[in-house]
Structure formats: structure tokens, C-alpha cells
């Protein structure tokens, strides 16, 4: 258990520090949920890292347009994010990797469309780094049994 805690901290803390700059309190939720699932079932992710990565990509592909349209129509960011989460939960991606439904909560408030888009780009870049770090950590831990 201690090894899992250290591994989780090594992967999540750098991501959280980068996402803190967005000023969005829930930006780390999808990554924290993914870390919990992966650390408790490492073989699943080690064999098929592309599945979780594609779920994140699909989650972003669903969420970004909905939240941008929401902003352009003066809809609250939280309402637009909720709509995106409902779409994700109803789609196959929500069944394959449930933390994908947390992605819409990552960016819920921005002063304008350009700032929101920048927030999503930042989140996507951090997510790519996070998923790569998670995969590398698992590759290094192949000799150990958690």
C-alpha cells in the first residue's frame, strides 16, 4: 500500500501543481480517479494504455465544443459541463473508463472563449503528460507486485 501511495503522489502531485494555475478546483478529479483505478488494477492499464488515452481524447472531443458553445450562449460553465458529462456517461466511453465523466468539470469558468480554450489545451497537455508518467511508472514497477 505504501508503494501505491508514493506512486500515486509521484504522478498526481506534478499534475496538480500544473493544474492549480488554471484556478479550477476539480481539474485533477479525472486524473485522481484514473490513478486509483490503475494502481489497483495495474495489469489492465499496462497491457492497454491506449484505451484510457482514447477515453480522455474522446472526453475532450465531447466536452470542449459543448463548453465553448455554452460560453458563447451565456450558459453557465457548470451547466455546460454537466451536459457534457451526461453525454459522456451515456456514451460507451463512460462505461469503458468512468473517470472520463469527470473531464467536463476540469474547466467550468473562464472570462471568455479564448481563455476557456487555453484552459482546455493546458488540461489536455497535462493529461498527456500524466498518462505517460502513469504508464512509465507501471513499466518501472513490472518486477514488483502491488
Coordinates of C-alpha atoms in Angstrom, one line a residue:
X1 CA 0.0 0.0 0.0
X2 CA 2.8 2.4 0.8
X3 CA 4.3 1.8 -2.7
X4 CA 0.9 2.7 -4.2
X5 CA 0.7 5.9 -2.2
X6 CA 4.2 7.0 -3.2
X7 CA 3.5 6.1 -6.9
X8 CA 0.2 8.0 -6.8
X9 CA 1.9 11.0 -5.3
X10 CA 4.7 11.0 -7.8
X11 CA 2.2 11.0 -10.7
X12 CA -0.6 13.2 -9.3
X13 CA 1.4 16.0 -7.5
X14 CA 3.2 17.4 -10.5
X15 CA -0.1 17.3 -12.5
X16 CA -2.0 19.0 -9.6
X17 CA 0.7 21.7 -9.4
X18 CA 0.4 22.5 -13.1
X19 CA -3.4 22.4 -13.0
X20 CA -3.6 24.7 -9.9
X21 CA -2.5 27.5 -12.2
X22 CA -5.9 27.1 -14.0
X23 CA -7.8 28.1 -10.9
X24 CA -10.2 25.2 -11.4
X25 CA -10.7 23.1 -8.2
X26 CA -11.9 20.0 -10.0
X27 CA -9.3 19.8 -12.8
X28 CA -7.5 17.0 -11.1
X29 CA -10.6 14.8 -10.4
X30 CA -10.4 12.7 -13.6
X31 CA -6.7 12.1 -13.2
X32 CA -7.1 11.2 -9.5
X33 CA -9.8 8.7 -10.3
X34 CA -7.7 7.2 -13.2
X35 CA -4.7 6.9 -10.8
X36 CA -6.8 5.0 -8.3
X37 CA -8.1 2.6 -10.9
X38 CA -4.7 2.0 -12.5
X39 CA -2.9 1.5 -9.2
X40 CA -5.4 -1.1 -8.0
X41 CA -5.5 -2.9 -11.4
X42 CA -2.1 -2.2 -13.0
X43 CA -2.1 -5.0 -15.5
X44 CA -5.2 -3.7 -17.2
X45 CA -3.5 -0.4 -17.9
X46 CA -0.1 -1.8 -18.6
X47 CA -1.5 -4.0 -21.4
X48 CA -3.8 -1.4 -22.9
X49 CA -2.7 2.2 -22.2
X50 CA -4.3 3.3 -25.5
X51 CA -7.8 2.6 -24.2
X52 CA -7.6 5.1 -21.3
X53 CA -5.8 7.6 -23.6
X54 CA -8.5 7.3 -26.2
X55 CA -11.2 7.8 -23.5
X56 CA -9.5 11.0 -22.4
X57 CA -9.3 12.2 -26.1
X58 CA -13.0 11.3 -26.6
X59 CA -14.0 13.1 -23.4
X60 CA -12.2 16.2 -24.5
X61 CA -13.7 16.0 -28.0
X62 CA -17.2 15.9 -26.5
X63 CA -16.6 18.5 -23.7
X64 CA -14.6 21.3 -25.4
X65 CA -17.3 22.1 -28.1
X66 CA -20.2 21.9 -25.6
X67 CA -18.5 24.2 -23.1
X68 CA -17.4 26.7 -25.8
X69 CA -21.0 26.8 -27.2
X70 CA -22.2 27.2 -23.6
X71 CA -19.9 30.1 -23.1
X72 CA -21.0 31.7 -26.4
X73 CA -24.7 31.4 -25.5
X74 CA -24.2 32.8 -22.0
X75 CA -24.9 29.4 -20.4
X76 CA -23.2 28.8 -17.0
X77 CA -20.0 26.9 -17.3
X78 CA -21.2 24.4 -14.8
X79 CA -24.4 23.7 -16.7
X80 CA -22.4 23.2 -20.0
X81 CA -20.1 20.9 -18.2
X82 CA -23.0 18.9 -16.8
X83 CA -24.4 18.5 -20.2
X84 CA -21.1 17.2 -21.5
X85 CA -20.8 14.8 -18.5
X86 CA -24.3 13.4 -19.3
X87 CA -23.3 12.8 -22.9
X88 CA -20.1 11.1 -21.8
X89 CA -21.9 8.9 -19.2
X90 CA -24.4 7.8 -21.9
X91 CA -21.7 7.1 -24.5
X92 CA -19.6 3.9 -24.5
X93 CA -16.6 5.8 -23.3
X94 CA -18.3 6.3 -19.9
X95 CA -18.6 2.6 -19.5
X96 CA -15.1 1.8 -20.6
X97 CA -13.4 4.3 -18.3
X98 CA -15.8 6.0 -15.9
X99 CA -13.4 8.8 -14.8
X100 CA -13.8 10.2 -18.3
X101 CA -17.1 11.7 -16.9
X102 CA -15.0 13.9 -14.6
X103 CA -13.3 15.7 -17.5
X104 CA -16.1 18.2 -18.1
X105 CA -15.6 19.5 -14.6
X106 CA -11.9 20.4 -15.3
X107 CA -12.7 23.8 -16.8
X108 CA -16.0 25.4 -15.7
X109 CA -15.3 29.1 -15.5
X110 CA -13.4 31.4 -17.8
X111 CA -13.6 35.1 -18.6
X112 CA -14.0 34.4 -22.3
X113 CA -13.9 31.7 -25.1
X114 CA -10.1 32.2 -25.8
X115 CA -9.3 31.8 -22.1
X116 CA -11.5 28.7 -21.9
X117 CA -9.9 27.2 -25.0
X118 CA -6.4 27.9 -23.5
X119 CA -7.6 26.2 -20.3
X120 CA -8.7 23.1 -22.2
X121 CA -5.4 23.0 -24.2
X122 CA -3.5 23.2 -20.9
X123 CA -5.6 20.5 -19.4
X124 CA -5.0 18.3 -22.4
X125 CA -1.2 18.8 -22.3
X126 CA -1.1 18.0 -18.6
X127 CA -3.3 14.9 -19.2
X128 CA -1.0 13.6 -21.9
X129 CA 2.0 14.1 -19.5
X130 CA 0.0 12.5 -16.7
X131 CA -0.9 9.4 -18.7
X132 CA 2.6 9.0 -20.0
X133 CA 4.0 9.3 -16.4
X134 CA 1.5 6.8 -15.2
X135 CA 2.4 4.3 -17.9
X136 CA 6.2 4.8 -17.3
X137 CA 5.7 4.3 -13.6
X138 CA 3.9 1.0 -14.3
X139 CA 6.6 -0.1 -16.7
X140 CA 9.2 0.5 -14.0
X141 CA 7.2 -1.4 -11.4
X142 CA 6.7 -4.5 -13.6
X143 CA 9.1 -6.5 -11.4
X144 CA 7.2 -5.6 -8.2
X145 CA 3.8 -6.9 -7.2
X146 CA 1.5 -4.3 -5.6

